[in-house]
PDB file of C-alpha atoms in Angstrom:
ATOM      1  CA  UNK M  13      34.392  70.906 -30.271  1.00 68.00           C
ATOM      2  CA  UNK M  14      34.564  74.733 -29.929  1.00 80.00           C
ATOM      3  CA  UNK M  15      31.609  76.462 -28.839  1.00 92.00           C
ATOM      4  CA  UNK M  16      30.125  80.008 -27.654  1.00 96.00           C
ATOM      5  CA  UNK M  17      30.997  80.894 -23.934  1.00 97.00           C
ATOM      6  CA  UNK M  18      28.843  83.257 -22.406  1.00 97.00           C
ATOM      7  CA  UNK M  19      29.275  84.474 -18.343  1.00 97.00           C
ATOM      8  CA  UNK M  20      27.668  85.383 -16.258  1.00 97.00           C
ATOM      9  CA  UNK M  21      25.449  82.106 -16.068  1.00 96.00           C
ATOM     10  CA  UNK M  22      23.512  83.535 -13.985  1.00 97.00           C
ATOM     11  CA  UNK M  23      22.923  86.953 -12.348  1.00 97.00           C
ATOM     12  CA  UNK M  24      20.506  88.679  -9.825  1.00 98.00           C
ATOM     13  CA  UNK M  25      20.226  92.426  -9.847  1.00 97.00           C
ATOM     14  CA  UNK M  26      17.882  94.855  -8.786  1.00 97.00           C
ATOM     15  CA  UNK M  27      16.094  97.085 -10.752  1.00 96.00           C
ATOM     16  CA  UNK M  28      17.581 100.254 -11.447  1.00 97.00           C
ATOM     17  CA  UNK M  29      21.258  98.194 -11.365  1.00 97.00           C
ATOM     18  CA  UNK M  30      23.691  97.947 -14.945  1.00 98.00           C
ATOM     19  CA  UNK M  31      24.282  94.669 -15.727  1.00 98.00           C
ATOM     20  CA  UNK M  32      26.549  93.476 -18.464  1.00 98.00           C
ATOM     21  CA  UNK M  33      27.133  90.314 -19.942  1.00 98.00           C
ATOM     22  CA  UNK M  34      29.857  88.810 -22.256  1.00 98.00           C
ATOM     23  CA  UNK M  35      30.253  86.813 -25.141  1.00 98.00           C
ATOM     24  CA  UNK M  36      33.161  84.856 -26.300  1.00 97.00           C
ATOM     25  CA  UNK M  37      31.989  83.531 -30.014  1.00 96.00           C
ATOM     26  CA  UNK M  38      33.564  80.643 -31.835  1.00 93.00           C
ATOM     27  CA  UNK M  39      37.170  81.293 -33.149  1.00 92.00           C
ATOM     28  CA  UNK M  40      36.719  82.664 -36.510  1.00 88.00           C
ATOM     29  CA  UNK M  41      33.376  83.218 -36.832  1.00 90.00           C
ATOM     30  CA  UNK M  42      32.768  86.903 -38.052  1.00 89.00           C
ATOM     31  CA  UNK M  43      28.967  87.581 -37.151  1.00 91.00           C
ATOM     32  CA  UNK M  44      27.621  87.507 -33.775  1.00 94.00           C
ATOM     33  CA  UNK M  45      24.262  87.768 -32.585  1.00 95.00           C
ATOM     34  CA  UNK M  46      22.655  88.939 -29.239  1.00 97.00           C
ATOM     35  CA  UNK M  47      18.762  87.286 -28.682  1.00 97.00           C
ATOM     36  CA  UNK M  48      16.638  87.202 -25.588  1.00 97.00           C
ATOM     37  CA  UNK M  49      14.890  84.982 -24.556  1.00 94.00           C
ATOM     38  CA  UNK M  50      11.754  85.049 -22.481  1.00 90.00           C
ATOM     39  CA  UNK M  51      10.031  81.843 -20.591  1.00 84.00           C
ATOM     40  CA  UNK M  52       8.542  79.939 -22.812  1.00 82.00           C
ATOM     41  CA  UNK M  53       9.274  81.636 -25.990  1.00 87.00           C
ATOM     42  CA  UNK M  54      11.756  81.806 -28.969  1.00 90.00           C
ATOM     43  CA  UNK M  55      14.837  83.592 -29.039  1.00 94.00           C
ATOM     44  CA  UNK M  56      14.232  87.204 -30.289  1.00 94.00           C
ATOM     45  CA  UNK M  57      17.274  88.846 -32.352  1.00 94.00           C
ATOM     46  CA  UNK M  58      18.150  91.979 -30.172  1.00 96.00           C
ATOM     47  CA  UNK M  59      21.931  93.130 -31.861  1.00 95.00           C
ATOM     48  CA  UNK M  60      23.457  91.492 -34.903  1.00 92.00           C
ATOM     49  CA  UNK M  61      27.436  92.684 -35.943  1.00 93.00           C
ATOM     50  CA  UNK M  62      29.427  91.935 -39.071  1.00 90.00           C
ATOM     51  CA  UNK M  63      33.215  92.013 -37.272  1.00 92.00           C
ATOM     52  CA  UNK M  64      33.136  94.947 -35.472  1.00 94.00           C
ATOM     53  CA  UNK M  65      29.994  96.831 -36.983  1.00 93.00           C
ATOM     54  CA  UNK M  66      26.692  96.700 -36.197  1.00 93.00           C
ATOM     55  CA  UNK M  67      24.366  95.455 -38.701  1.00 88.00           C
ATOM     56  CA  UNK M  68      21.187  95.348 -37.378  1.00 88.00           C
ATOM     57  CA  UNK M  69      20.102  96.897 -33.792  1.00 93.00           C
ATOM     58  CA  UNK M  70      16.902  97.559 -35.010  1.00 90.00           C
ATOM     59  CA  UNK M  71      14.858  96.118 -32.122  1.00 92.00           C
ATOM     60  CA  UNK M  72      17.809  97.182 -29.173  1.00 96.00           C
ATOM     61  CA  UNK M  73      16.142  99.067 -26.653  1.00 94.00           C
ATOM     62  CA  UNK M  74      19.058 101.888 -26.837  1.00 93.00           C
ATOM     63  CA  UNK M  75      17.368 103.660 -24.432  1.00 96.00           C
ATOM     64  CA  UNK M  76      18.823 101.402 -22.036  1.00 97.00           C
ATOM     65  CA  UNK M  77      20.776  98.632 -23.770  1.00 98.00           C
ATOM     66  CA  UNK M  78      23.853  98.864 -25.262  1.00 97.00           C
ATOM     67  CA  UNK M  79      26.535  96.706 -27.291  1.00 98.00           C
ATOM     68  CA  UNK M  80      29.957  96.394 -28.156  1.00 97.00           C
ATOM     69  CA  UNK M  81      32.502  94.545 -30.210  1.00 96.00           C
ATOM     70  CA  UNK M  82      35.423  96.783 -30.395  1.00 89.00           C
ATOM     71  CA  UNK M  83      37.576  94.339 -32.110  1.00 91.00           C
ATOM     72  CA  UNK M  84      35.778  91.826 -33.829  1.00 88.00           C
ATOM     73  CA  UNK M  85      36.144  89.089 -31.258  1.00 94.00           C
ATOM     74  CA  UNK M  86      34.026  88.722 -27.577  1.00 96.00           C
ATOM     75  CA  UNK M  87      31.756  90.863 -27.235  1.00 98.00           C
ATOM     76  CA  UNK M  88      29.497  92.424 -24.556  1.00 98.00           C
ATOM     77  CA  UNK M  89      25.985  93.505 -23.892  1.00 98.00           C
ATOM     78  CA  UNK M  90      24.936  95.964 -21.291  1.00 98.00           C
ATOM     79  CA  UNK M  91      21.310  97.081 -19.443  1.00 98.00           C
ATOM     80  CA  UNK M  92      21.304 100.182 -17.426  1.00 97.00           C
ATOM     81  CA  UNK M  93      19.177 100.497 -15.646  1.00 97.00           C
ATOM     82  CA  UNK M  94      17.806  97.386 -15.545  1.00 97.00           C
ATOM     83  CA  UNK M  95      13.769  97.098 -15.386  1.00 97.00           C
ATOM     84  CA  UNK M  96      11.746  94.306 -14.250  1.00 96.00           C
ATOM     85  CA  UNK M  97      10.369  93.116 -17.561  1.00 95.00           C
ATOM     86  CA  UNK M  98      14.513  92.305 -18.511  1.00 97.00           C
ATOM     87  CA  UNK M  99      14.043  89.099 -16.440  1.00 97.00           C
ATOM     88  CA  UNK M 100      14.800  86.766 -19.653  1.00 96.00           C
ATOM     89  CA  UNK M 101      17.732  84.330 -20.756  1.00 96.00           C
ATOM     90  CA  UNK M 102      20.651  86.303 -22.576  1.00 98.00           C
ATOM     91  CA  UNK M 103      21.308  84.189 -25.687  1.00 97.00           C
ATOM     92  CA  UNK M 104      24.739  84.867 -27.696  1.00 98.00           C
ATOM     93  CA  UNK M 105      25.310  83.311 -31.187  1.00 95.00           C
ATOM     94  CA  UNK M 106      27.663  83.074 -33.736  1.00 93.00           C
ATOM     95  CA  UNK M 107      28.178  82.129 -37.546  1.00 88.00           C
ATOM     96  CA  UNK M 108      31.242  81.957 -39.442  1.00 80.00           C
ATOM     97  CA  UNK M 109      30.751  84.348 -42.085  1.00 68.00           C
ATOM     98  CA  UNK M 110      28.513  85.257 -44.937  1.00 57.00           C
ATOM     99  CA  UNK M 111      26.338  82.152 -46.721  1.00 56.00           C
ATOM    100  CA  UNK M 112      23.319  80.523 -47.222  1.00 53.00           C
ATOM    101  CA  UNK M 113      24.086  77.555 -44.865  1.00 56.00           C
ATOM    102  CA  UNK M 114      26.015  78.904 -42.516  1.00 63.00           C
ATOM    103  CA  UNK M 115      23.831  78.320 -38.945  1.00 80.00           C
ATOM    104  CA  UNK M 116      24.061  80.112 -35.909  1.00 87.00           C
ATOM    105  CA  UNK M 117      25.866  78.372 -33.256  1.00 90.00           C
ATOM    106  CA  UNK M 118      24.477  79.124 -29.464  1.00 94.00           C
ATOM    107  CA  UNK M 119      26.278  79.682 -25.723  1.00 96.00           C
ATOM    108  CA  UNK M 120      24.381  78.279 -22.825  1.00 95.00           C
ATOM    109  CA  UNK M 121      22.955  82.014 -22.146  1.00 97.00           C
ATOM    110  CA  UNK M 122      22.979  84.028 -19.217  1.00 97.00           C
ATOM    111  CA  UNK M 123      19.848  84.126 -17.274  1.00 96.00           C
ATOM    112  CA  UNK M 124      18.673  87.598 -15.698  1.00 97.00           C
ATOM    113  CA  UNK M 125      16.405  87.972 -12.681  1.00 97.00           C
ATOM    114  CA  UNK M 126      15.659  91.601 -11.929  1.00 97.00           C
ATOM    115  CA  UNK M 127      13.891  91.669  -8.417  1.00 97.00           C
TER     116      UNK M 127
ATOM    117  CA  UNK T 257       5.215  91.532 -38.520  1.00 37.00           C
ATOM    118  CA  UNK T 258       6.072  87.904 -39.964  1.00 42.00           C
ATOM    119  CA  UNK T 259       6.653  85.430 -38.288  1.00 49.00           C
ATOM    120  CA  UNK T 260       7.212  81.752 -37.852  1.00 58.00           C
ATOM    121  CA  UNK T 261       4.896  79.917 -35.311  1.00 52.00           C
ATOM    122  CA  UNK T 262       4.596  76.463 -34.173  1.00 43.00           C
ATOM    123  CA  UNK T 263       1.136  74.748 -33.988  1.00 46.00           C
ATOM    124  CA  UNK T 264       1.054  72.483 -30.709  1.00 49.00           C
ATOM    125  CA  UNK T 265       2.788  74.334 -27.650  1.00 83.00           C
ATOM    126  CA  UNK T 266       3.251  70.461 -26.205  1.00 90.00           C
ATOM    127  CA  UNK T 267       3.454  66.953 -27.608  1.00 93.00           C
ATOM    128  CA  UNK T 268       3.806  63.593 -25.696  1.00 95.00           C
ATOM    129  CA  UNK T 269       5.025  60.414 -27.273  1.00 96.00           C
ATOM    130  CA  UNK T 270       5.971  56.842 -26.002  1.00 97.00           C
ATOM    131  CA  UNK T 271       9.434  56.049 -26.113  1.00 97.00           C
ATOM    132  CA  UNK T 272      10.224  54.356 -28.880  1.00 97.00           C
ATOM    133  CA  UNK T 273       7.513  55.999 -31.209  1.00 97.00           C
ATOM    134  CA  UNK T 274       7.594  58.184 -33.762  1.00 97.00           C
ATOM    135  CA  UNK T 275       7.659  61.976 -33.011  1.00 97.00           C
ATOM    136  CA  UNK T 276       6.300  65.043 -35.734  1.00 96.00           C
ATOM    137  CA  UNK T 277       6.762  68.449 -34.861  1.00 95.00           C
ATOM    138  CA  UNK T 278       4.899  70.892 -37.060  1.00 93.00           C
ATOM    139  CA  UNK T 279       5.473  74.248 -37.848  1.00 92.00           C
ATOM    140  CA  UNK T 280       4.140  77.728 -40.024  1.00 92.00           C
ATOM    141  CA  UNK T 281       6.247  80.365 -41.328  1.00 91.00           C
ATOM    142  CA  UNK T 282       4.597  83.326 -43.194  1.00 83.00           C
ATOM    143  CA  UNK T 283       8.104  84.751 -44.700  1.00 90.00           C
ATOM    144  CA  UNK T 284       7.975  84.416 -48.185  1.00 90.00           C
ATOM    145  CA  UNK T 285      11.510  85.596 -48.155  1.00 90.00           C
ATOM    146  CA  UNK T 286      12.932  83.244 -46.210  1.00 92.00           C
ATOM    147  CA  UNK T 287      14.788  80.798 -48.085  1.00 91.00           C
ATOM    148  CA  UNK T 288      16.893  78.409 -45.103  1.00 92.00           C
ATOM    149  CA  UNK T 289      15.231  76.568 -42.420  1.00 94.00           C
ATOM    150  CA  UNK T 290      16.230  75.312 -39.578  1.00 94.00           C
ATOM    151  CA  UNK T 291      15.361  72.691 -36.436  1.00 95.00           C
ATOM    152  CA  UNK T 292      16.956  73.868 -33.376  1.00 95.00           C
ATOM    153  CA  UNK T 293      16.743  71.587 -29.448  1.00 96.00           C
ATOM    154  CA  UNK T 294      16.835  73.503 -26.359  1.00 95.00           C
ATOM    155  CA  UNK T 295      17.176  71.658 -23.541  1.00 93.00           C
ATOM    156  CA  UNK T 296      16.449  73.075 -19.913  1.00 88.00           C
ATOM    157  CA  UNK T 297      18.701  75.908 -18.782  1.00 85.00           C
ATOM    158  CA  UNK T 298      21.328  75.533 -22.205  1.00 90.00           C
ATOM    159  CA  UNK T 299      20.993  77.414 -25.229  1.00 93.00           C
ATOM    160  CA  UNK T 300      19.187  76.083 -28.513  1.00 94.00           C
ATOM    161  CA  UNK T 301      21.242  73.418 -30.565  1.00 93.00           C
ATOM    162  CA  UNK T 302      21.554  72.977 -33.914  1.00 91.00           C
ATOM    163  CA  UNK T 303      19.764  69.859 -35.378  1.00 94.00           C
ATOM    164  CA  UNK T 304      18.806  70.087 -39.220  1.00 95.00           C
ATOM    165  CA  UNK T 305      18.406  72.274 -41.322  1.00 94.00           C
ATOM    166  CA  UNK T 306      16.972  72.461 -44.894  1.00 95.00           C
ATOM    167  CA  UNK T 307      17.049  75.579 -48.246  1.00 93.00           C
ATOM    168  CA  UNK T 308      14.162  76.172 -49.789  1.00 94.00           C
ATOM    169  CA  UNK T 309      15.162  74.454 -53.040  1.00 94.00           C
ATOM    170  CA  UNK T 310      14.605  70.724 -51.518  1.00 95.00           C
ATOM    171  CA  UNK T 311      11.417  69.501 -50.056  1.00 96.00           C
ATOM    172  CA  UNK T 312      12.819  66.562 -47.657  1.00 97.00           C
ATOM    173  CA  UNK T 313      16.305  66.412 -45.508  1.00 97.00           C
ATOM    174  CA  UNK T 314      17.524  63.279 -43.448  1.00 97.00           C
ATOM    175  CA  UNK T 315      19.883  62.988 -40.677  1.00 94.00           C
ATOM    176  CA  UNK T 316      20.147  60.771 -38.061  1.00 92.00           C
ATOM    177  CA  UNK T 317      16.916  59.561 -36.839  1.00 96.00           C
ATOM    178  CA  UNK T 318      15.639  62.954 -37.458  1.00 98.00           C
ATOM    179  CA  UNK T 319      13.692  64.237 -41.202  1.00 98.00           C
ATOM    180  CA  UNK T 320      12.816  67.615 -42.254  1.00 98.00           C
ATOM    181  CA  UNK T 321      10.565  68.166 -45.045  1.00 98.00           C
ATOM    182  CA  UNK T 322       9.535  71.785 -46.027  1.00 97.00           C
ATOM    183  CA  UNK T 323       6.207  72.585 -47.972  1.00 96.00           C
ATOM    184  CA  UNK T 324       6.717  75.905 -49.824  1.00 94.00           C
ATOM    185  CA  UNK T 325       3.393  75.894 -50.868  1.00 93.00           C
ATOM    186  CA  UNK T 326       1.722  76.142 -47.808  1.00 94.00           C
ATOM    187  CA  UNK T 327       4.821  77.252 -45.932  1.00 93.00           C
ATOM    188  CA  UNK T 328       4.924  74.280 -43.559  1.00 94.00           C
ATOM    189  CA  UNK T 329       7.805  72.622 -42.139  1.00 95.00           C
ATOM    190  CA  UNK T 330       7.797  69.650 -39.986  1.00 96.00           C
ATOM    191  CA  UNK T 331      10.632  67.599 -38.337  1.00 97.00           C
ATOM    192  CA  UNK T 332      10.043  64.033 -37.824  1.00 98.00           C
ATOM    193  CA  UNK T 333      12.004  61.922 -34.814  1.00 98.00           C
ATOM    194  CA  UNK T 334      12.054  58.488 -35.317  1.00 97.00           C
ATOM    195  CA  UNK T 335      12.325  55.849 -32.382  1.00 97.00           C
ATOM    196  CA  UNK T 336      12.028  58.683 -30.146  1.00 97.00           C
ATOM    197  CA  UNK T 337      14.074  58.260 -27.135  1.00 97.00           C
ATOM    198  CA  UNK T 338      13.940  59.981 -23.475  1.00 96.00           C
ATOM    199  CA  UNK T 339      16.880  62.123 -24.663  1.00 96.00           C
ATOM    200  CA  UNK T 340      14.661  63.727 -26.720  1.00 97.00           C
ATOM    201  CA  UNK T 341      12.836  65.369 -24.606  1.00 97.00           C
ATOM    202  CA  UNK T 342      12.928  69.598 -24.748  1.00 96.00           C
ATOM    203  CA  UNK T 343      11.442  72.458 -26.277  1.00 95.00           C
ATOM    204  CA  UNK T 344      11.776  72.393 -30.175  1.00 96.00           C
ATOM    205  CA  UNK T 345      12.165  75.315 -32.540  1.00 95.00           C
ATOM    206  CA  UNK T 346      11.716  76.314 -35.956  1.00 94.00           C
ATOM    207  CA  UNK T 347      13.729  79.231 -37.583  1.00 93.00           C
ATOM    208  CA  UNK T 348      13.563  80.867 -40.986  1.00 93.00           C
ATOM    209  CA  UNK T 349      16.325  82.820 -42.026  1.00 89.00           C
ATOM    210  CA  UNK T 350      16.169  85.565 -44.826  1.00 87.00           C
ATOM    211  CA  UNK T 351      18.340  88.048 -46.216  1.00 83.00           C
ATOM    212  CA  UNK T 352      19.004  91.278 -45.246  1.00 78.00           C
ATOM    213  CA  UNK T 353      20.677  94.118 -46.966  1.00 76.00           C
ATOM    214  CA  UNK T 354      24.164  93.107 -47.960  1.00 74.00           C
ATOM    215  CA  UNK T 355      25.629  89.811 -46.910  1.00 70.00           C
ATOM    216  CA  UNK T 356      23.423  89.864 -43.683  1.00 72.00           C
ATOM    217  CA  UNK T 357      20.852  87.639 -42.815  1.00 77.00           C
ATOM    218  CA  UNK T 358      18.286  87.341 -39.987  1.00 82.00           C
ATOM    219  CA  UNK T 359      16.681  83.918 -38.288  1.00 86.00           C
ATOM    220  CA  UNK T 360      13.542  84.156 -36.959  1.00 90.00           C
ATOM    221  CA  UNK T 361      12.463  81.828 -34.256  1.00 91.00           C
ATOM    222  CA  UNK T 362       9.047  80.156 -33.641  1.00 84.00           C
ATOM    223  CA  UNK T 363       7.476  80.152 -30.139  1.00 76.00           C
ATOM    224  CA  UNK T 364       8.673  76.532 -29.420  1.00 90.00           C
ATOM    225  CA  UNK T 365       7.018  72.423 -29.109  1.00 93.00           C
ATOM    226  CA  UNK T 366       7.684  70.936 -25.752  1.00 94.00           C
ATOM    227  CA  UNK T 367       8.145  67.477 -26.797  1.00 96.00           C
ATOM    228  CA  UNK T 368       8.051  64.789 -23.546  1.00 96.00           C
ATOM    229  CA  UNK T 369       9.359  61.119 -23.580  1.00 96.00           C
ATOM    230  CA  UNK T 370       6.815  58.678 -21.721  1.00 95.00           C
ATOM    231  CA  UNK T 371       8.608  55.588 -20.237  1.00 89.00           C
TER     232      UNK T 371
END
């Protein structure tokens, strides 16, 4: 069964640091989403593309975050500098395409620990 | 802003018994529901889902039903099993401009097994 690969797993930076993280969505699927996740909460939607456009990066922190999908495929997300309060698990999703019942499917995340 | 919350943060059950995770949502957009699992350290998987134009959904040993009126949504577990056991989420998804669409995630159910 094909699903999302995300990598790092897991990575420990210090504040200050870039970190990046990729995404490697489901073969096909067109729209990929970027979420965070902090301890004990629900994924919150951070970047959203269409292909290779952004749709919705309305609650990015572009001061310091930044994403890409040049090409419509994997994708990657990058902090710089990292700040404490990033400590959080990195969620990537995907969806084939436009429609009602189309879910997102999830990678296992990356988790973040800024010390 | 809206969003969808959950209203236990933990729920124990006996194996073998019946489980019923509740949850709020407060879009009145949002028009597609759906049950994600996330178990320790792995990203949220899909488990049901349900539109807005049906009331009740069955899959294996899992039932949604969705209560427009009072914008509740509930999953059921049946036989609950030690398997079962992780954080569950809610998620209301609602149009955007265009073909987009955003999910919104609840804050989460820890749901643990007893032996």
């Amino acid at each position: 069964e094909a699903e999302v690969a995300q990598s790092p797993r897991y990575k420990i930076t210090e504040k200050s640091q870039a970190v990046a993280f990729w995404c490697d969505p489901i073969s096909g699927h067109a729209t990929l989403y970027w979420y965070r996740q902090i301890l004990g909460q629900g994924p919150e939607l951070l970047v959203q593309f269409q292909d290779e456009s952004v749709v919705d990066d309305s609650q990015l922190p572009k001061d310091r975050f930044s994403a890409e999908r040049l090409k419509g495929v994997d994708s990657t997300l990058k902090i710089q500098p990292a700040e404490l309060g990033d400590s959080a698990m990195y969620l990537c999703a995907s969806r084939p395409s436009v429609g009602l019942k189309e879910t997102q499917y999830f990678g296992p995340g990356t988790r973040l620990l800024v010390l | 802003g809206e969003s969808v919350g959950l209203h236990l943060p933990t729920l124990s059950v006996q194996e073998g018994d019946n489980s019923i995770i509740n949850c709020a949502y407060s879009n009145s957009a949002s028009d597609y529901f759906i049950w994600y699992k996330q178990e320790s350290g792995k990203g949220p998987q899909f488990i049901i889902d349900i539109r807005s134009n049906m009331d009740k959904r069955q899959g294996q040993r899992v039932t949604v039903l969705l209560n427009k009126t009072v914008k509740h949504l509930s999953l059921q577990i049946a036989a609950t099993q030690p398997g079962d056991s992780a954080v569950y989420f809610c998620a209301e998804n609602y149009p955007l401009s265009g073909s987009a669409r955003q999910l919104t995630f609840g804050s989460g159910t820890q749901l643990t097994v007893l032996p």
